[in-house]
Short mmCIF file of C-alpha atoms and ligand atoms in Angstrom, two decimals:
data_model
loop_
_atom_site.label_atom_id
_atom_site.label_comp_id
_atom_site.label_asym_id
_atom_site.label_seq_id
_atom_site.Cartn_x
_atom_site.Cartn_y
_atom_site.Cartn_z
CA UNK A 1 27.21 -51.20 188.31
CA UNK A 2 24.31 -50.46 186.09
CA UNK A 3 24.55 -52.07 182.60
CA UNK A 4 21.64 -50.05 181.12
CA UNK A 5 22.26 -47.39 178.20
CA UNK A 6 21.59 -44.16 179.79
CA UNK A 7 20.79 -41.12 177.74
CA UNK A 8 21.95 -37.53 178.68
CA UNK A 9 19.83 -35.71 181.10
CA UNK A 10 20.96 -32.09 181.58
CA UNK A 11 17.66 -30.61 181.82
CA UNK A 12 14.36 -32.78 183.28
CA UNK A 13 11.36 -30.49 183.08
CA UNK A 14 8.77 -31.04 185.58
CA UNK A 15 5.09 -30.81 184.66
CA UNK A 16 1.97 -31.17 186.55
CA UNK A 17 0.31 -34.30 185.15
CA UNK A 18 -3.18 -33.04 185.75
CA UNK A 19 -2.63 -29.90 183.45
CA UNK A 20 -2.86 -30.77 179.75
CA UNK A 21 -1.81 -27.18 178.56
CA UNK A 22 1.44 -27.40 180.37
CA UNK A 23 1.95 -30.99 179.15
CA UNK A 24 1.48 -29.73 175.60
CA UNK A 25 3.91 -26.72 176.20
CA UNK A 26 6.58 -29.21 177.42
CA UNK A 27 6.47 -30.86 173.92
CA UNK A 28 7.83 -27.91 172.36
CA UNK A 29 10.78 -27.13 174.99
CA UNK A 30 14.23 -27.87 174.25
CA UNK A 31 14.75 -30.21 177.25
CA UNK A 32 16.33 -33.65 177.56
CA UNK A 33 13.78 -35.30 179.85
CA UNK A 34 10.12 -34.58 180.87
CA UNK A 35 8.47 -35.74 183.86
CA UNK A 36 4.55 -35.83 184.12
CA UNK A 37 3.72 -35.58 187.92
CA UNK A 38 1.26 -37.38 190.02
CA UNK A 39 2.80 -36.46 193.16
CA UNK A 40 3.23 -33.08 194.91
CA UNK A 41 2.25 -30.83 191.69
CA UNK A 42 -1.03 -32.83 191.47
CA UNK A 43 -3.65 -32.20 193.99
CA UNK A 44 -5.22 -35.07 196.01
CA UNK A 45 -8.27 -34.72 194.25
CA UNK A 46 -6.90 -34.36 190.59
CA UNK A 47 -4.98 -37.59 190.56
CA UNK A 48 -7.50 -39.87 189.26
CA UNK A 49 -8.25 -37.60 186.51
CA UNK A 50 -4.24 -36.99 186.40
CA UNK A 51 -3.64 -40.55 185.57
CA UNK A 52 -6.13 -40.42 182.68
CA UNK A 53 -4.44 -37.12 181.27
CA UNK A 54 -1.17 -38.60 181.40
CA UNK A 55 -1.83 -41.92 179.75
CA UNK A 56 -3.79 -39.88 176.82
CA UNK A 57 -0.88 -37.52 176.52
CA UNK A 58 1.67 -40.19 176.31
CA UNK A 59 -0.34 -42.12 173.78
CA UNK A 60 -0.86 -38.95 171.83
CA UNK A 61 3.32 -38.61 171.61
CA UNK A 62 4.90 -35.60 170.51
CA UNK A 63 8.01 -35.69 173.12
CA UNK A 64 10.35 -36.66 170.17
CA UNK A 65 13.65 -37.52 171.45
CA UNK A 66 12.91 -36.42 175.16
CA UNK A 67 13.08 -39.15 178.06
CA UNK A 68 9.42 -39.57 179.10
CA UNK A 69 8.99 -40.15 182.90
CA UNK A 70 6.00 -40.09 185.18
CA UNK A 71 6.48 -39.43 189.03
CA UNK A 72 4.15 -41.58 190.95
CA UNK A 73 3.15 -40.96 194.71
CA UNK A 74 5.67 -42.45 197.23
CA UNK A 75 4.62 -45.70 199.07
CA UNK A 76 3.32 -44.21 202.14
CA UNK A 77 0.33 -43.05 200.48
CA UNK A 78 -2.79 -44.81 199.10
CA UNK A 79 -2.02 -43.98 195.38
CA UNK A 80 1.20 -45.69 194.33
CA UNK A 81 0.03 -49.02 192.95
CA UNK A 82 -2.82 -47.51 191.07
CA UNK A 83 -0.40 -44.93 189.61
CA UNK A 84 1.83 -47.35 188.36
CA UNK A 85 -0.96 -49.91 187.23
CA UNK A 86 -2.92 -47.23 185.12
CA UNK A 87 -0.02 -45.49 183.71
CA UNK A 88 2.06 -48.38 182.79
CA UNK A 89 -1.10 -50.49 181.60
CA UNK A 90 -2.23 -47.61 179.52
CA UNK A 91 1.01 -46.28 178.10
CA UNK A 92 3.80 -48.51 179.20
CA UNK A 93 5.23 -48.67 175.59
CA UNK A 94 5.52 -44.69 175.24
CA UNK A 95 7.17 -44.27 178.69
CA UNK A 96 10.72 -44.70 179.52
CA UNK A 97 10.96 -44.40 183.36
CA UNK A 98 8.90 -44.14 186.48
CA UNK A 99 10.11 -41.52 189.20
CA UNK A 100 9.72 -42.78 192.69
CA UNK A 101 9.69 -39.96 195.20
CA UNK A 102 10.91 -40.11 198.83
CA UNK A 103 12.52 -43.48 198.55
CA UNK A 104 13.35 -44.46 202.16
CA UNK A 105 14.98 -47.85 201.53
CA UNK A 106 15.90 -50.61 199.01
CA UNK A 107 12.52 -52.34 199.63
CA UNK A 108 10.59 -49.50 198.26
CA UNK A 109 12.68 -49.89 194.81
CA UNK A 110 12.23 -53.49 194.93
CA UNK A 111 8.50 -53.34 195.39
CA UNK A 112 8.09 -50.90 192.23
CA UNK A 113 10.45 -53.26 190.19
CA UNK A 114 8.37 -56.14 190.97
CA UNK A 115 5.05 -54.37 190.12
CA UNK A 116 6.37 -53.05 186.97
CA UNK A 117 7.63 -56.73 185.95
CA UNK A 118 4.31 -58.05 186.51
CA UNK A 119 2.52 -55.56 184.52
CA UNK A 120 5.00 -55.82 181.51
CA UNK A 121 4.57 -59.55 181.70
CA UNK A 122 0.81 -59.28 181.67
CA UNK A 123 0.72 -56.67 178.97
CA UNK A 124 3.47 -58.00 176.80
CA UNK A 125 5.70 -55.20 177.29
CA UNK A 126 9.69 -55.78 177.05
CA UNK A 127 10.33 -56.75 180.75
CA UNK A 128 13.02 -54.53 182.37
CA UNK A 129 12.86 -51.68 179.82
CA UNK A 130 11.06 -49.10 181.86
CA UNK A 131 13.53 -47.68 184.09
CA UNK A 132 13.25 -46.21 187.72
CA UNK A 133 14.52 -42.59 188.92
CA UNK A 134 14.81 -42.66 192.76
CA UNK A 135 14.44 -39.36 194.35
CA UNK A 136 16.37 -38.97 197.57
CA UNK A 137 14.68 -36.44 199.78
CA UNK A 138 14.84 -37.76 203.51
CA UNK A 139 17.28 -38.44 205.99
CA UNK A 140 16.31 -42.10 205.85
CA UNK A 141 16.78 -42.17 202.29
CA UNK A 142 20.24 -40.72 202.19
CA UNK A 143 21.43 -43.10 204.90
CA UNK A 144 20.19 -46.06 202.94
CA UNK A 145 21.42 -44.67 199.54
CA UNK A 146 24.29 -47.39 198.77
CA UNK A 147 21.38 -50.26 199.12
CA UNK A 148 18.89 -48.07 197.43
CA UNK A 149 21.33 -47.44 194.39
CA UNK A 150 21.87 -51.22 193.81
CA UNK A 151 18.22 -52.38 194.69
CA UNK A 152 17.12 -52.65 190.95
CA UNK A 153 18.83 -52.92 187.50
CA UNK A 154 16.01 -50.56 186.50
CA UNK A 155 17.44 -47.80 188.24
CA UNK A 156 18.71 -44.82 185.88
CA UNK A 157 19.22 -41.71 188.49
CA UNK A 158 19.43 -40.72 191.84
CA UNK A 159 17.87 -37.25 192.29
CA UNK A 160 18.32 -34.94 194.99
CA UNK A 161 14.87 -33.34 196.25
CA UNK A 162 15.99 -30.31 198.13
CA UNK A 163 12.64 -29.03 199.30
CA UNK A 164 11.39 -32.35 200.88
CA UNK A 165 14.87 -32.98 202.22
CA UNK A 166 14.98 -29.53 203.83
CA UNK A 167 11.71 -30.45 205.47
CA UNK A 168 12.89 -33.88 206.56
CA UNK A 169 16.02 -32.66 208.28
CA UNK A 170 14.02 -29.67 209.63
CA UNK A 171 16.66 -27.17 208.06
CA UNK A 172 15.64 -23.34 209.56
CA UNK A 173 14.87 -22.09 206.00
CA UNK A 174 12.17 -21.75 203.52
CA UNK A 175 14.17 -20.82 200.38
CA UNK A 176 15.06 -24.14 198.34
CA UNK A 177 18.50 -24.45 197.39
CA UNK A 178 19.90 -21.54 199.01
CA UNK A 179 21.87 -21.68 202.32
CA UNK A 180 19.84 -21.37 205.49
CA UNK A 181 20.12 -17.87 207.10
CA UNK A 182 22.72 -18.08 209.98
CA UNK A 183 24.86 -20.75 208.42
CA UNK A 184 27.96 -18.99 207.11
CA UNK A 185 30.83 -21.54 207.46
CA UNK A 186 30.27 -23.63 204.10
CA UNK A 187 27.65 -25.06 201.96
CA UNK A 188 24.83 -26.55 204.05
CA UNK A 189 24.07 -29.34 201.24
CA UNK A 190 27.47 -30.37 200.54
CA UNK A 191 27.35 -33.43 202.25
CA UNK A 192 24.08 -34.24 200.94
CA UNK A 193 25.05 -33.66 197.21
CA UNK A 194 28.42 -35.35 197.68
CA UNK A 195 26.82 -38.36 199.08
CA UNK A 196 24.36 -38.63 196.03
CA UNK A 197 26.89 -38.10 193.71
CA UNK A 198 29.40 -40.81 195.12
CA UNK A 199 26.55 -43.50 195.22
CA UNK A 200 25.72 -42.57 191.53
CA UNK A 201 29.39 -42.86 190.45
CA UNK A 202 29.94 -45.98 192.50
CA UNK A 203 27.12 -47.81 190.77
CA UNK A 204 27.03 -46.27 187.32
CA UNK A 205 23.84 -43.94 187.54
CA UNK A 206 23.24 -40.47 186.88
CA UNK A 207 23.38 -37.92 189.76
CA UNK A 208 20.55 -35.42 189.19
CA UNK A 209 19.81 -31.95 191.10
CA UNK A 210 16.33 -31.17 191.91
CA UNK A 211 14.11 -27.96 191.49
CA UNK A 212 14.96 -24.26 192.36
CA UNK A 213 11.57 -22.80 193.08
CA UNK A 214 12.52 -18.80 192.48
CA UNK A 215 11.53 -19.26 188.98
CA UNK A 216 11.75 -15.53 188.13
CA UNK A 217 15.48 -15.27 189.27
CA UNK A 218 17.35 -16.71 186.42
CA UNK A 219 20.72 -15.43 187.81
CA UNK A 220 20.32 -17.32 191.22
CA UNK A 221 18.85 -20.34 189.22
CA UNK A 222 22.15 -20.32 187.09
CA UNK A 223 24.24 -19.92 190.46
CA UNK A 224 22.70 -22.82 192.04
CA UNK A 225 23.00 -25.10 188.77
CA UNK A 226 26.56 -24.11 188.38
CA UNK A 227 27.45 -25.55 191.83
CA UNK A 228 26.24 -29.14 191.13
CA UNK A 229 27.52 -28.90 187.62
CA UNK A 230 30.83 -27.96 189.10
CA UNK A 231 30.94 -31.18 191.38
CA UNK A 232 29.94 -33.29 188.63
CA UNK A 233 26.30 -33.94 188.69
CA UNK A 234 24.69 -34.83 185.24
CA UNK A 235 21.73 -32.36 185.28
CA UNK A 236 18.99 -30.26 187.31
CA UNK A 237 15.31 -29.74 186.96
CA UNK A 238 13.60 -27.00 185.22
CA UNK A 239 10.24 -25.80 186.41
CA UNK A 240 9.70 -22.97 183.69
CA UNK A 241 10.73 -22.08 180.34
CA UNK A 242 13.04 -19.36 181.25
CA UNK A 243 15.30 -21.92 183.06
CA UNK A 244 15.82 -24.26 180.13
CA UNK A 245 18.57 -22.51 177.88
CA UNK A 246 20.85 -21.61 181.10
CA UNK A 247 20.51 -25.21 182.27
CA UNK A 248 21.41 -26.88 178.85
CA UNK A 249 24.50 -24.48 178.79
CA UNK A 250 25.28 -24.98 182.37
CA UNK A 251 25.55 -28.94 182.22
CA UNK A 252 27.23 -28.78 178.72
CA UNK A 253 30.93 -28.32 178.66
CA UNK A 254 32.31 -24.74 177.43
CA UNK A 255 33.74 -24.88 173.88
CA UNK A 256 37.31 -24.24 175.05
CA UNK A 257 36.89 -26.98 177.72
CA UNK A 258 35.60 -29.41 174.87
CA UNK A 259 38.36 -28.58 172.54
CA UNK A 260 40.94 -29.13 175.23
CA UNK A 261 39.51 -32.56 176.27
CA UNK A 262 39.48 -33.51 172.74
CA UNK A 263 43.15 -32.50 172.07
CA UNK A 264 44.19 -34.36 175.15
CA UNK A 265 42.69 -37.46 173.86
CA UNK A 266 44.32 -37.15 170.50
CA UNK A 267 47.54 -36.34 172.06
CA UNK A 268 47.50 -38.97 174.56
CA UNK A 269 46.57 -41.71 171.99
CA UNK A 270 49.47 -40.69 169.79
CA UNK A 271 52.18 -40.35 172.68
CA UNK A 272 51.37 -43.85 173.87
CA UNK A 273 51.51 -45.35 170.33
CA UNK A 274 54.77 -46.39 168.72
CA UNK A 275 54.92 -43.51 166.55
CA UNK A 276 54.51 -41.46 169.24
CA UNK A 277 57.46 -43.12 171.47
CA UNK A 278 55.16 -45.26 173.46
CA UNK A 279 55.21 -42.66 176.40
CA UNK A 280 52.74 -43.05 179.42
CA UNK A 281 53.58 -39.21 180.27
CA UNK A 282 54.06 -36.54 177.89
CA UNK A 283 53.72 -32.70 177.39
CA UNK A 284 50.77 -31.06 175.58
CA UNK A 285 51.95 -27.28 175.37
CA UNK A 286 52.66 -26.28 178.89
CA UNK A 287 50.84 -29.39 180.55
CA UNK A 288 52.01 -32.55 181.58
CA UNK A 289 49.46 -35.15 180.55
CA UNK A 290 49.10 -39.12 181.46
CA UNK A 291 46.61 -41.75 181.85
CA UNK A 292 44.69 -39.96 184.63
CA UNK A 293 44.27 -36.77 182.17
CA UNK A 294 42.86 -39.10 179.65
CA UNK A 295 40.19 -40.12 181.93
CA UNK A 296 39.29 -36.77 182.97
CA UNK A 297 39.21 -35.73 179.30
CA UNK A 298 37.01 -38.54 178.42
CA UNK A 299 34.31 -37.27 181.05
CA UNK A 300 34.25 -33.52 179.39
CA UNK A 301 34.53 -34.89 175.81
CA UNK A 302 31.52 -37.43 176.62
CA UNK A 303 29.36 -34.81 178.11
CA UNK A 304 30.08 -32.44 174.90
CA UNK A 305 29.48 -35.17 172.45
CA UNK A 306 26.13 -36.07 173.93
CA UNK A 307 25.10 -32.50 173.75
CA UNK A 308 25.94 -32.51 170.19
CA UNK A 309 29.22 -30.32 170.41
CA UNK A 310 31.60 -30.42 167.66
CA UNK A 311 35.38 -29.38 168.13
CA UNK A 312 36.60 -26.03 166.83
CA UNK A 313 40.32 -26.38 167.16
CA UNK A 314 42.32 -29.88 166.17
CA UNK A 315 45.75 -31.26 167.69
CA UNK A 316 48.38 -32.38 165.18
CA UNK A 317 51.12 -34.46 166.16
CA UNK A 318 54.75 -32.74 165.91
CA UNK A 319 56.28 -33.10 162.45
C1 GLV B 1 11.31 -32.45 195.00
O1 GLV B 1 10.63 -33.18 194.89
C2 GLV B 1 11.55 -31.44 196.09
O2 GLV B 1 11.33 -32.03 196.98
O3 GLV B 1 12.87 -30.82 196.06
MG1 MG B 2 9.82 -33.67 196.68
#
């Protein structure tokens, strides 16, 4: 089980690391996390310049309160070690996480962990402070997920990468995140999403859904986000400012659910106390509540409090 303190990540904004204008725009958006990309949104001949731009941007700051992540290239490329060394040596104290794409096995996470540890030691940074976000976007990565999730204490998130995943399993579709044409008997992503969610929950990590590429179709984006939010995922990527408000709303509980969860917590605390009759099961209105209800309420209440919600109706013990 991870013992790291992990901050809420309803929205994670993807930003090409070689584009200073987009990095600047990211500073002003109301997202929980930003990742500056050296991988697929950064052309091969722009990667060296991208590293410099990222270091300068992180040093400049202005990402107040947002989780700052850099996505490096995957270990099968020639670029990963140089990405990590340049970015962490240059701006390790202004960086929260490194995102590792296309993770295939636990050894790839351990390799990143060791490299980070050496750089932290040699530059006087706090050893272990920089987290790892592991993208699961291949069949091999999904099969090795349980080991990947435990490969380092630095891991904070397991992220579904739908585009690469679709390519990896040779799904017959080009529309990322939508059902492949011809498959009309369920959700083609259900097994993948649930496997990622189970590994995340079993090891105390966040489960994050990846991008939705049709950025002009906000309704379809909302539908796609609602599916993973309903399962229990913690957040999803955003690629464009129009997606930000939707995603923060979808991954926060509704006000009525938040109030209800807070009422369950208060009512159950009272019922189990001596004043409330030391009862393990009791009625809240028409609903029977018990210890399992308290655990479910804690989830909704925790997500709401983390999103800064306040309660609009209170519960009072009976006279
Ligand atoms: C994200 O990296 C994806 O491949 O969907
Ligand atoms: Mg990808």
